[in-house]
């Protein structure tokens, strides 16, 4: 995030930021580092307060925990005593159990004593099964009413595990909160490079004529990770890669790639266009699960010279688990712009490299004029690198130097951020947007339900699976990926 003086429109009003789950992992890894950074950048009003709802700890113990977390995840900030002092003065703890009404009345009383700061943001950094209970408690304690200032609730994915549970969750939250008060975080939408995609698409006139079925052969949207399931098997065993990454992050990115230009850059206009894309996605038939989607699981292997265990040998994973740690789906969008263009979304854990990209592969030239001994011209491709090394690459062909018409591949690179320039962390951008009341980068209830409806036949077909193909951790040898990309110019784009 830039440390320049913020624009007047970026300055937020004093707000009570209440974190449920304030001693948990998300708070430590993402929220506190983002908040302290926002203060340094002038993006969080100094009269704001950060209130942690914490069970079974004293305030002193909680502060020590926050400090230890910052040392681990924001060392440069925590090492500065003045900064920590400034930050810790904004922290306050409210003790209590999420299941106890007294916690919410205690919170209401604490907010009352904080006086003039009337706005409140409730961040649910807690397991999703607690969202409904928390909303009920806030409502009963009179904390949802917006008369004296805004009240917004932020939730993290998973937003349900299927269409039925997602709709139930939406209904539960909407009993107490208006949809405009609910912010569903998808941290992919907070990545600068994802926002750059929108700016790139809608500020460069040369792109629009090419951005359709007439020039594009297919599109691949990917997120390859080197990490394994880590400590999250209890969730991941039921989720798998299709729910964890494709139904959420990657389908959201797909909507941004495919949507029509909105009439204005407002949350309603952008989200309406995204929803239209989801509505146009061709529905899967049960038999499509075998040919339009594939899943696989990592076996033991080596990553960066280190041996890593198989998924089934990870803590809390069943030894006969058939959960997919790699998933790929071929979508079609049935509208004028995209008819017949495959969108292949894929993701995997324990891959060779951590890379996330949007690859636009253009059609082949109709006829090769330069029939030479060297390799033929490669089809053009435009790659948006979401991470690492955010930027845009354009693959073209050029003549080899010398007395020849042989061609060589040429890559034009445009790094997104210049060396040494800060790129905002997704959580800083998103928290700041919640404070400003800008929901453009958050998923709306109807989008979430529509995307669950799209993947439902695949989930149904996979639910009783008892065996699954394997790939070695640290490799790209995923079975059936080439089959899924059959007919696509250039086949599977393995990042490098
Ligand atoms: C999370 C998933 O939403 O995104 C994780 O639950 C995944 O399984 C993570 O590791 C990936 O995020 P990023 O930003 O590292 O690509």
JSON list of N, CA and C and ligand atoms in Angstrom, two decimals, residues 157 187-188 191 225 232 244-245 249 349 354 387, ligand 1:
[
{"chain": "A", "resi": 157, "resn": "UNK", "atom": "N", "xyz": [-15.09, -16.79, 3.40]},
{"chain": "A", "resi": 157, "resn": "UNK", "atom": "CA", "xyz": [-15.53, -18.04, 2.83]},
{"chain": "A", "resi": 157, "resn": "UNK", "atom": "C", "xyz": [-15.11, -19.21, 3.72]},
{"chain": "A", "resi": 187, "resn": "UNK", "atom": "N", "xyz": [-10.67, -12.92, -0.97]},
{"chain": "A", "resi": 187, "resn": "UNK", "atom": "CA", "xyz": [-9.42, -12.14, -0.99]},
{"chain": "A", "resi": 187, "resn": "UNK", "atom": "C", "xyz": [-8.80, -12.06, -2.38]},
{"chain": "A", "resi": 188, "resn": "UNK", "atom": "N", "xyz": [-9.23, -12.93, -3.30]},
{"chain": "A", "resi": 188, "resn": "UNK", "atom": "CA", "xyz": [-8.70, -12.82, -4.66]},
{"chain": "A", "resi": 188, "resn": "UNK", "atom": "C", "xyz": [-9.11, -11.49, -5.30]},
{"chain": "A", "resi": 191, "resn": "UNK", "atom": "N", "xyz": [-6.82, -8.60, -4.54]},
{"chain": "A", "resi": 191, "resn": "UNK", "atom": "CA", "xyz": [-5.45, -8.55, -5.06]},
{"chain": "A", "resi": 191, "resn": "UNK", "atom": "C", "xyz": [-5.36, -7.41, -6.08]},
{"chain": "A", "resi": 225, "resn": "UNK", "atom": "N", "xyz": [-0.36, -23.86, -6.13]},
{"chain": "A", "resi": 225, "resn": "UNK", "atom": "CA", "xyz": [0.28, -23.58, -4.83]},
{"chain": "A", "resi": 225, "resn": "UNK", "atom": "C", "xyz": [1.34, -24.63, -4.56]},
{"chain": "A", "resi": 232, "resn": "UNK", "atom": "N", "xyz": [-5.30, -27.68, 7.95]},
{"chain": "A", "resi": 232, "resn": "UNK", "atom": "CA", "xyz": [-6.71, -27.40, 7.70]},
{"chain": "A", "resi": 232, "resn": "UNK", "atom": "C", "xyz": [-7.50, -28.60, 7.19]},
{"chain": "A", "resi": 244, "resn": "UNK", "atom": "N", "xyz": [-13.04, -25.21, -2.56]},
{"chain": "A", "resi": 244, "resn": "UNK", "atom": "CA", "xyz": [-12.12, -24.30, -1.90]},
{"chain": "A", "resi": 244, "resn": "UNK", "atom": "C", "xyz": [-11.64, -23.17, -2.82]},
{"chain": "A", "resi": 245, "resn": "UNK", "atom": "N", "xyz": [-11.38, -23.48, -4.06]},
{"chain": "A", "resi": 245, "resn": "UNK", "atom": "CA", "xyz": [-10.77, -22.47, -4.95]},
{"chain": "A", "resi": 245, "resn": "UNK", "atom": "C", "xyz": [-11.60, -22.18, -6.19]},
{"chain": "A", "resi": 249, "resn": "UNK", "atom": "N", "xyz": [-12.91, -18.34, -5.56]},
{"chain": "A", "resi": 249, "resn": "UNK", "atom": "CA", "xyz": [-11.95, -17.38, -6.14]},
{"chain": "A", "resi": 249, "resn": "UNK", "atom": "C", "xyz": [-11.91, -17.40, -7.67]},
{"chain": "A", "resi": 349, "resn": "UNK", "atom": "N", "xyz": [-2.82, -27.99, -5.09]},
{"chain": "A", "resi": 349, "resn": "UNK", "atom": "CA", "xyz": [-1.88, -27.83, -3.98]},
{"chain": "A", "resi": 349, "resn": "UNK", "atom": "C", "xyz": [-0.66, -28.71, -4.27]},
{"chain": "A", "resi": 354, "resn": "UNK", "atom": "N", "xyz": [4.41, -21.82, -6.99]},
{"chain": "A", "resi": 354, "resn": "UNK", "atom": "CA", "xyz": [3.23, -21.05, -6.61]},
{"chain": "A", "resi": 354, "resn": "UNK", "atom": "C", "xyz": [3.03, -19.95, -7.66]},
{"chain": "A", "resi": 387, "resn": "UNK", "atom": "N", "xyz": [0.05, -13.53, -9.26]},
{"chain": "A", "resi": 387, "resn": "UNK", "atom": "CA", "xyz": [1.18, -13.59, -8.37]},
{"chain": "A", "resi": 387, "resn": "UNK", "atom": "C", "xyz": [2.03, -14.80, -8.68]},
{"chain": "B", "resi": 1, "resn": "LIG", "atom": "C1", "xyz": [-7.87, -19.79, 0.43]},
{"chain": "B", "resi": 1, "resn": "LIG", "atom": "C2", "xyz": [-7.99, -21.27, 0.36]},
{"chain": "B", "resi": 1, "resn": "LIG", "atom": "O1", "xyz": [-9.11, -19.18, 0.24]},
{"chain": "B", "resi": 1, "resn": "LIG", "atom": "O2", "xyz": [-6.94, -19.34, -0.57]},
{"chain": "B", "resi": 1, "resn": "LIG", "atom": "C3", "xyz": [-6.65, -21.91, 0.59]},
{"chain": "B", "resi": 1, "resn": "LIG", "atom": "O3", "xyz": [-8.91, -21.72, 1.36]},
{"chain": "B", "resi": 1, "resn": "LIG", "atom": "C4", "xyz": [-5.63, -21.37, -0.39]},
{"chain": "B", "resi": 1, "resn": "LIG", "atom": "O4", "xyz": [-6.72, -23.33, 0.49]},
{"chain": "B", "resi": 1, "resn": "LIG", "atom": "C5", "xyz": [-5.64, -19.85, -0.41]},
{"chain": "B", "resi": 1, "resn": "LIG", "atom": "O5", "xyz": [-4.36, -21.84, 0.01]},
{"chain": "B", "resi": 1, "resn": "LIG", "atom": "C6", "xyz": [-4.79, -19.34, -1.56]},
{"chain": "B", "resi": 1, "resn": "LIG", "atom": "O6", "xyz": [-4.64, -17.95, -1.48]},
{"chain": "B", "resi": 1, "resn": "LIG", "atom": "P1", "xyz": [-3.39, -17.23, -2.19]},
{"chain": "B", "resi": 1, "resn": "LIG", "atom": "O7", "xyz": [-3.67, -15.78, -2.05]},
{"chain": "B", "resi": 1, "resn": "LIG", "atom": "O8", "xyz": [-2.18, -17.69, -1.47]},
{"chain": "B", "resi": 1, "resn": "LIG", "atom": "O9", "xyz": [-3.40, -17.71, -3.62]}
]
